[in-house]
PDB file of C-alpha atoms in Angstrom:
ATOM      1  CA  UNK W   1       0.337 122.837  61.569  1.00 60.00           C
ATOM      2  CA  UNK W   2      -1.169 122.238  65.031  1.00 69.00           C
ATOM      3  CA  UNK W   3      -2.527 124.854  67.329  1.00 92.00           C
ATOM      4  CA  UNK W   4      -5.501 126.584  68.810  1.00 95.00           C
ATOM      5  CA  UNK W   5      -7.630 129.135  66.871  1.00 95.00           C
ATOM      6  CA  UNK W   6     -10.048 131.585  68.312  1.00 96.00           C
ATOM      7  CA  UNK W   7     -12.476 133.674  66.326  1.00 92.00           C
ATOM      8  CA  UNK W   8     -13.321 136.448  66.013  1.00 92.00           C
ATOM      9  CA  UNK W   9     -10.407 138.573  67.116  1.00 93.00           C
ATOM     10  CA  UNK W  10     -12.796 141.351  68.086  1.00 93.00           C
ATOM     11  CA  UNK W  11     -16.411 141.035  69.023  1.00 92.00           C
ATOM     12  CA  UNK W  12     -18.958 143.617  69.801  1.00 90.00           C
ATOM     13  CA  UNK W  13     -21.983 142.974  72.068  1.00 88.00           C
ATOM     14  CA  UNK W  14     -25.086 145.069  72.358  1.00 88.00           C
ATOM     15  CA  UNK W  15     -27.031 145.271  75.662  1.00 83.00           C
ATOM     16  CA  UNK W  16     -29.092 142.159  76.366  1.00 85.00           C
ATOM     17  CA  UNK W  17     -27.503 140.190  73.606  1.00 90.00           C
ATOM     18  CA  UNK W  18     -25.806 136.733  73.822  1.00 94.00           C
ATOM     19  CA  UNK W  19     -22.579 136.253  71.947  1.00 94.00           C
ATOM     20  CA  UNK W  20     -20.470 133.201  71.289  1.00 95.00           C
ATOM     21  CA  UNK W  21     -16.773 132.978  71.038  1.00 96.00           C
ATOM     22  CA  UNK W  22     -15.282 130.146  69.097  1.00 97.00           C
ATOM     23  CA  UNK W  23     -12.291 127.991  70.122  1.00 97.00           C
ATOM     24  CA  UNK W  24     -10.929 125.148  67.971  1.00 97.00           C
ATOM     25  CA  UNK W  25      -7.827 122.931  68.584  1.00 96.00           C
ATOM     26  CA  UNK W  26      -6.126 120.342  66.435  1.00 95.00           C
ATOM     27  CA  UNK W  27      -3.598 119.220  69.037  1.00 93.00           C
ATOM     28  CA  UNK W  28      -5.651 116.158  70.081  1.00 92.00           C
ATOM     29  CA  UNK W  29      -5.732 117.546  73.641  1.00 92.00           C
ATOM     30  CA  UNK W  30      -8.434 116.266  75.983  1.00 90.00           C
ATOM     31  CA  UNK W  31      -8.734 119.225  78.248  1.00 92.00           C
ATOM     32  CA  UNK W  32      -9.857 122.687  77.169  1.00 94.00           C
ATOM     33  CA  UNK W  33     -10.240 125.939  79.134  1.00 95.00           C
ATOM     34  CA  UNK W  34     -11.661 129.419  78.982  1.00 97.00           C
ATOM     35  CA  UNK W  35     -10.023 132.319  80.819  1.00 97.00           C
ATOM     36  CA  UNK W  36     -10.834 135.994  81.114  1.00 96.00           C
ATOM     37  CA  UNK W  37      -8.107 138.716  81.392  1.00 94.00           C
ATOM     38  CA  UNK W  38      -8.887 142.194  82.629  1.00 91.00           C
ATOM     39  CA  UNK W  39      -6.303 145.070  82.575  1.00 83.00           C
ATOM     40  CA  UNK W  40      -3.619 144.629  85.341  1.00 78.00           C
ATOM     41  CA  UNK W  41      -5.012 141.280  86.411  1.00 82.00           C
ATOM     42  CA  UNK W  42      -4.044 137.682  85.778  1.00 86.00           C
ATOM     43  CA  UNK W  43      -6.063 135.138  84.009  1.00 93.00           C
ATOM     44  CA  UNK W  44      -9.204 133.918  85.698  1.00 94.00           C
ATOM     45  CA  UNK W  45     -10.758 130.678  84.974  1.00 94.00           C
ATOM     46  CA  UNK W  46     -14.345 130.682  83.540  1.00 97.00           C
ATOM     47  CA  UNK W  47     -14.922 126.938  82.563  1.00 96.00           C
ATOM     48  CA  UNK W  48     -12.983 123.950  81.839  1.00 94.00           C
ATOM     49  CA  UNK W  49     -13.661 120.603  80.191  1.00 93.00           C
ATOM     50  CA  UNK W  50     -11.890 117.344  80.548  1.00 89.00           C
ATOM     51  CA  UNK W  51     -13.789 115.342  77.911  1.00 90.00           C
ATOM     52  CA  UNK W  52     -16.557 115.626  75.482  1.00 93.00           C
ATOM     53  CA  UNK W  53     -20.038 116.391  76.960  1.00 94.00           C
ATOM     54  CA  UNK W  54     -18.420 117.134  80.341  1.00 93.00           C
ATOM     55  CA  UNK W  55     -17.355 120.528  81.755  1.00 94.00           C
ATOM     56  CA  UNK W  56     -16.872 122.232  85.081  1.00 94.00           C
ATOM     57  CA  UNK W  57     -17.338 125.761  86.327  1.00 94.00           C
ATOM     58  CA  UNK W  58     -14.263 127.742  87.067  1.00 93.00           C
ATOM     59  CA  UNK W  59     -13.879 130.663  89.531  1.00 92.00           C
ATOM     60  CA  UNK W  60     -16.053 133.138  87.598  1.00 95.00           C
ATOM     61  CA  UNK W  61     -18.604 131.030  85.620  1.00 96.00           C
ATOM     62  CA  UNK W  62     -21.605 133.278  86.391  1.00 96.00           C
ATOM     63  CA  UNK W  63     -23.003 134.777  83.175  1.00 96.00           C
ATOM     64  CA  UNK W  64     -21.211 132.375  80.898  1.00 97.00           C
ATOM     65  CA  UNK W  65     -22.081 128.972  79.365  1.00 97.00           C
ATOM     66  CA  UNK W  66     -20.036 126.435  77.329  1.00 98.00           C
ATOM     67  CA  UNK W  67     -20.597 123.293  75.407  1.00 97.00           C
ATOM     68  CA  UNK W  68     -18.197 120.418  74.408  1.00 97.00           C
ATOM     69  CA  UNK W  69     -19.853 118.344  71.728  1.00 97.00           C
ATOM     70  CA  UNK W  70     -16.621 117.643  69.911  1.00 96.00           C
ATOM     71  CA  UNK W  71     -13.167 117.101  71.271  1.00 96.00           C
ATOM     72  CA  UNK W  72     -11.714 119.758  69.059  1.00 96.00           C
ATOM     73  CA  UNK W  73     -14.229 122.570  69.937  1.00 97.00           C
ATOM     74  CA  UNK W  74     -15.151 124.419  73.123  1.00 98.00           C
ATOM     75  CA  UNK W  75     -17.308 127.481  72.388  1.00 98.00           C
ATOM     76  CA  UNK W  76     -17.998 130.038  75.088  1.00 97.00           C
ATOM     77  CA  UNK W  77     -21.337 132.000  75.195  1.00 97.00           C
ATOM     78  CA  UNK W  78     -21.245 135.240  77.055  1.00 95.00           C
ATOM     79  CA  UNK W  79     -24.903 135.748  78.114  1.00 94.00           C
ATOM     80  CA  UNK W  80     -26.828 138.901  78.887  1.00 88.00           C
ATOM     81  CA  UNK W  81     -26.568 137.873  82.523  1.00 87.00           C
ATOM     82  CA  UNK W  82     -22.798 138.798  82.490  1.00 89.00           C
ATOM     83  CA  UNK W  83     -22.913 142.391  83.572  1.00 87.00           C
ATOM     84  CA  UNK W  84     -19.311 143.294  82.865  1.00 90.00           C
ATOM     85  CA  UNK W  85     -18.359 141.239  79.775  1.00 92.00           C
ATOM     86  CA  UNK W  86     -15.651 143.615  78.325  1.00 93.00           C
ATOM     87  CA  UNK W  87     -12.445 141.698  78.579  1.00 95.00           C
ATOM     88  CA  UNK W  88      -9.817 139.699  76.586  1.00 95.00           C
ATOM     89  CA  UNK W  89     -10.930 136.105  76.451  1.00 97.00           C
ATOM     90  CA  UNK W  90      -8.390 133.313  76.082  1.00 97.00           C
ATOM     91  CA  UNK W  91      -8.971 129.670  75.266  1.00 97.00           C
ATOM     92  CA  UNK W  92      -6.382 127.002  76.152  1.00 96.00           C
ATOM     93  CA  UNK W  93      -5.913 123.290  76.011  1.00 94.00           C
ATOM     94  CA  UNK W  94      -3.668 120.696  77.614  1.00 90.00           C
ATOM     95  CA  UNK W  95      -2.925 117.079  77.730  1.00 83.00           C
ATOM     96  CA  UNK W  96      -5.407 115.786  80.343  1.00 67.00           C
ATOM     97  CA  UNK W  97      -2.960 113.573  82.159  1.00 69.00           C
ATOM     98  CA  UNK W  98      -0.287 116.260  82.661  1.00 73.00           C
ATOM     99  CA  UNK W  99      -0.227 119.471  84.589  1.00 77.00           C
ATOM    100  CA  UNK W 100       3.066 120.520  83.088  1.00 77.00           C
ATOM    101  CA  UNK W 101       1.882 122.809  80.286  1.00 85.00           C
ATOM    102  CA  UNK W 102      -0.998 124.420  78.633  1.00 89.00           C
ATOM    103  CA  UNK W 103      -1.264 125.958  75.163  1.00 92.00           C
ATOM    104  CA  UNK W 104      -3.209 129.178  74.398  1.00 95.00           C
ATOM    105  CA  UNK W 105      -4.988 130.605  71.519  1.00 96.00           C
ATOM    106  CA  UNK W 106      -4.587 134.197  70.272  1.00 95.00           C
ATOM    107  CA  UNK W 107      -7.542 135.557  72.220  1.00 96.00           C
ATOM    108  CA  UNK W 108     -10.818 137.345  71.494  1.00 96.00           C
ATOM    109  CA  UNK W 109     -11.429 140.918  72.673  1.00 95.00           C
ATOM    110  CA  UNK W 110     -15.027 141.465  73.604  1.00 94.00           C
ATOM    111  CA  UNK W 111     -16.408 144.972  73.743  1.00 92.00           C
ATOM    112  CA  UNK W 112     -19.816 146.192  74.814  1.00 86.00           C
ATOM    113  CA  UNK W 113     -21.641 148.840  72.707  1.00 81.00           C
TER     114      UNK W 113
ATOM    115  CA  UNK O   1      -7.580 134.634  98.171  1.00 71.00           C
ATOM    116  CA  UNK O   2      -4.626 134.633  95.660  1.00 83.00           C
ATOM    117  CA  UNK O   3      -2.890 131.275  95.675  1.00 92.00           C
ATOM    118  CA  UNK O   4      -0.203 132.507  93.206  1.00 95.00           C
ATOM    119  CA  UNK O   5       1.250 135.926  93.741  1.00 95.00           C
ATOM    120  CA  UNK O   6       3.630 138.034  91.633  1.00 96.00           C
ATOM    121  CA  UNK O   7       4.324 141.074  93.889  1.00 93.00           C
ATOM    122  CA  UNK O   8       6.372 143.067  91.376  1.00 95.00           C
ATOM    123  CA  UNK O   9       4.095 144.552  88.770  1.00 94.00           C
ATOM    124  CA  UNK O  10       7.136 145.780  86.640  1.00 96.00           C
ATOM    125  CA  UNK O  11      10.918 145.388  86.229  1.00 97.00           C
ATOM    126  CA  UNK O  12      13.462 147.182  84.140  1.00 98.00           C
ATOM    127  CA  UNK O  13      16.785 145.507  83.102  1.00 98.00           C
ATOM    128  CA  UNK O  14      19.699 146.584  80.983  1.00 98.00           C
ATOM    129  CA  UNK O  15      20.323 144.490  77.905  1.00 97.00           C
ATOM    130  CA  UNK O  16      22.769 141.751  78.566  1.00 97.00           C
ATOM    131  CA  UNK O  17      22.126 141.582  82.248  1.00 98.00           C
ATOM    132  CA  UNK O  18      20.140 139.086  84.276  1.00 98.00           C
ATOM    133  CA  UNK O  19      16.359 139.418  84.676  1.00 98.00           C
ATOM    134  CA  UNK O  20      14.902 137.813  87.770  1.00 98.00           C
ATOM    135  CA  UNK O  21      11.106 137.419  88.011  1.00 98.00           C
ATOM    136  CA  UNK O  22       9.714 136.156  91.287  1.00 98.00           C
ATOM    137  CA  UNK O  23       6.570 134.261  92.243  1.00 98.00           C
ATOM    138  CA  UNK O  24       5.106 133.141  95.619  1.00 98.00           C
ATOM    139  CA  UNK O  25       2.467 130.509  96.163  1.00 97.00           C
ATOM    140  CA  UNK O  26       0.436 129.266  99.213  1.00 96.00           C
ATOM    141  CA  UNK O  27      -0.787 125.790  98.173  1.00 93.00           C
ATOM    142  CA  UNK O  28       1.794 123.083  98.826  1.00 92.00           C
ATOM    143  CA  UNK O  29      -0.222 120.581  96.639  1.00 91.00           C
ATOM    144  CA  UNK O  30       0.604 122.274  93.345  1.00 93.00           C
ATOM    145  CA  UNK O  31       2.136 119.664  90.847  1.00 91.00           C
ATOM    146  CA  UNK O  32       3.877 121.964  88.387  1.00 93.00           C
ATOM    147  CA  UNK O  33       4.850 125.556  88.137  1.00 96.00           C
ATOM    148  CA  UNK O  34       4.940 127.362  84.761  1.00 95.00           C
ATOM    149  CA  UNK O  35       6.078 130.519  83.244  1.00 97.00           C
ATOM    150  CA  UNK O  36       4.403 132.253  80.362  1.00 96.00           C
ATOM    151  CA  UNK O  37       5.339 135.252  78.274  1.00 97.00           C
ATOM    152  CA  UNK O  38       2.561 137.436  76.912  1.00 94.00           C
ATOM    153  CA  UNK O  39       2.535 140.369  74.442  1.00 93.00           C
ATOM    154  CA  UNK O  40      -0.497 142.765  74.355  1.00 87.00           C
ATOM    155  CA  UNK O  41      -3.601 141.439  72.539  1.00 85.00           C
ATOM    156  CA  UNK O  42      -2.018 137.976  72.153  1.00 91.00           C
ATOM    157  CA  UNK O  43      -2.338 134.604  73.900  1.00 93.00           C
ATOM    158  CA  UNK O  44       0.391 133.666  76.427  1.00 94.00           C
ATOM    159  CA  UNK O  45       3.313 131.655  75.125  1.00 94.00           C
ATOM    160  CA  UNK O  46       4.607 128.805  77.269  1.00 93.00           C
ATOM    161  CA  UNK O  47       8.266 129.210  78.304  1.00 95.00           C
ATOM    162  CA  UNK O  48       9.278 126.737  80.878  1.00 95.00           C
ATOM    163  CA  UNK O  49       7.908 124.669  83.646  1.00 94.00           C
ATOM    164  CA  UNK O  50       9.182 122.789  86.737  1.00 95.00           C
ATOM    165  CA  UNK O  51       7.872 119.877  88.560  1.00 94.00           C
ATOM    166  CA  UNK O  52       7.216 120.223  92.347  1.00 95.00           C
ATOM    167  CA  UNK O  53       9.795 117.442  92.981  1.00 95.00           C
ATOM    168  CA  UNK O  54      12.613 119.386  91.274  1.00 96.00           C
ATOM    169  CA  UNK O  55      14.464 122.474  92.346  1.00 97.00           C
ATOM    170  CA  UNK O  56      15.803 123.669  89.022  1.00 98.00           C
ATOM    171  CA  UNK O  57      15.037 123.421  85.355  1.00 97.00           C
ATOM    172  CA  UNK O  58      16.994 125.115  82.523  1.00 97.00           C
ATOM    173  CA  UNK O  59      16.160 125.748  78.943  1.00 96.00           C
ATOM    174  CA  UNK O  60      18.563 127.985  77.015  1.00 97.00           C
ATOM    175  CA  UNK O  61      18.573 131.399  78.461  1.00 98.00           C
ATOM    176  CA  UNK O  62      15.668 130.584  80.840  1.00 98.00           C
ATOM    177  CA  UNK O  63      16.140 128.852  84.243  1.00 98.00           C
ATOM    178  CA  UNK O  64      13.423 128.362  86.786  1.00 98.00           C
ATOM    179  CA  UNK O  65      14.306 127.807  90.428  1.00 98.00           C
ATOM    180  CA  UNK O  66      11.859 126.380  92.930  1.00 98.00           C
ATOM    181  CA  UNK O  67      12.221 126.726  96.729  1.00 97.00           C
ATOM    182  CA  UNK O  68       9.555 124.546  98.277  1.00 96.00           C
ATOM    183  CA  UNK O  69      10.290 125.481 101.847  1.00 95.00           C
ATOM    184  CA  UNK O  70       9.752 129.156 101.100  1.00 97.00           C
ATOM    185  CA  UNK O  71       7.006 128.414  98.595  1.00 97.00           C
ATOM    186  CA  UNK O  72       8.865 130.610  96.131  1.00 97.00           C
ATOM    187  CA  UNK O  73       9.914 130.260  92.513  1.00 97.00           C
ATOM    188  CA  UNK O  74      11.876 132.456  90.175  1.00 98.00           C
ATOM    189  CA  UNK O  75      12.585 132.825  86.532  1.00 98.00           C
ATOM    190  CA  UNK O  76      16.062 133.877  85.501  1.00 98.00           C
ATOM    191  CA  UNK O  77      16.649 135.151  81.965  1.00 98.00           C
ATOM    192  CA  UNK O  78      20.291 135.645  81.072  1.00 97.00           C
ATOM    193  CA  UNK O  79      21.359 137.356  79.015  1.00 98.00           C
ATOM    194  CA  UNK O  80      18.291 139.640  78.716  1.00 98.00           C
ATOM    195  CA  UNK O  81      17.444 140.848  75.277  1.00 97.00           C
ATOM    196  CA  UNK O  82      15.126 143.648  74.110  1.00 96.00           C
ATOM    197  CA  UNK O  83      12.783 141.077  72.607  1.00 95.00           C
ATOM    198  CA  UNK O  84      12.175 139.700  76.112  1.00 97.00           C
ATOM    199  CA  UNK O  85      10.180 142.797  76.924  1.00 97.00           C
ATOM    200  CA  UNK O  86       6.725 141.487  77.700  1.00 97.00           C
ATOM    201  CA  UNK O  87       4.457 140.575  80.559  1.00 96.00           C
ATOM    202  CA  UNK O  88       5.480 137.388  82.366  1.00 97.00           C
ATOM    203  CA  UNK O  89       2.926 135.190  84.149  1.00 97.00           C
ATOM    204  CA  UNK O  90       3.638 132.557  86.791  1.00 97.00           C
ATOM    205  CA  UNK O  91       1.174 129.806  86.995  1.00 96.00           C
ATOM    206  CA  UNK O  92       0.736 126.558  89.066  1.00 95.00           C
ATOM    207  CA  UNK O  93      -1.275 123.431  88.229  1.00 93.00           C
ATOM    208  CA  UNK O  94      -3.276 121.260  90.606  1.00 90.00           C
ATOM    209  CA  UNK O  95      -5.405 118.214  89.943  1.00 87.00           C
ATOM    210  CA  UNK O  96      -9.014 119.160  90.500  1.00 84.00           C
ATOM    211  CA  UNK O  97     -11.764 116.905  92.006  1.00 84.00           C
ATOM    212  CA  UNK O  98     -13.032 116.201  88.395  1.00 80.00           C
ATOM    213  CA  UNK O  99      -9.616 114.635  87.534  1.00 81.00           C
ATOM    214  CA  UNK O 100      -8.543 117.543  85.253  1.00 84.00           C
ATOM    215  CA  UNK O 101      -5.651 119.814  85.939  1.00 87.00           C
ATOM    216  CA  UNK O 102      -6.440 123.394  86.842  1.00 90.00           C
ATOM    217  CA  UNK O 103      -4.034 126.202  86.230  1.00 92.00           C
ATOM    218  CA  UNK O 104      -3.917 129.197  88.713  1.00 93.00           C
ATOM    219  CA  UNK O 105      -2.164 132.336  87.340  1.00 95.00           C
ATOM    220  CA  UNK O 106      -0.419 135.242  89.141  1.00 95.00           C
ATOM    221  CA  UNK O 107      -1.189 138.791  88.052  1.00 93.00           C
ATOM    222  CA  UNK O 108       1.957 139.158  85.938  1.00 95.00           C
ATOM    223  CA  UNK O 109       5.165 141.204  85.912  1.00 97.00           C
ATOM    224  CA  UNK O 110       6.019 143.549  83.036  1.00 96.00           C
ATOM    225  CA  UNK O 111       9.605 143.167  82.119  1.00 98.00           C
ATOM    226  CA  UNK O 112      11.267 145.943  80.125  1.00 98.00           C
ATOM    227  CA  UNK O 113      14.746 145.292  78.673  1.00 98.00           C
ATOM    228  CA  UNK O 114      16.592 148.471  77.908  1.00 96.00           C
ATOM    229  CA  UNK O 115      18.885 148.605  74.923  1.00 91.00           C
TER     230      UNK O 115
END
């Protein structure tokens, strides 16, 4: 049963703490993406990766970091430098050679204590 | 500067009637246009896409129309059903300098289908 999984569903962060959001896909997709959604807004691109060990900054990369050590996994770390981390985080993947669709995981809601 | 715009934040339609969701864009280099449906606290679900070289694509109750000269696309849902009530996002894809497709999203339109 192919798809994208994100964990945890809810995550709480204390002041000054780094937290890592997990994203795994078994669709054999090359490209993976992280987006942030805030209330009343669209999805904003944080980071994306075309291939293992390579990734690029999106529109709002400040305060975030990623790694792509395996094709299936693209974890996102929200660092203490991200001053407004409360949001709904979505991971997605797509076939690298096509721009015709993108599949999303169920999302992780991050809340700051 | 928003490259993909959905100017109607909400839309209400009677069950059985047609729902028309609109989207405007500014970048003529987009390759594909996509529509997603999203429920609260869930990831978006892909509905339908259209290539920039086409002007219509149909899949069951969903049809997307593309007007390149006006830089406008629309999603038609007919007949509308109560289960269609959700937020609909328009998105466009473009090839980035790194060789990967990037997807740019609009702000969404909340559709409510009234029984």
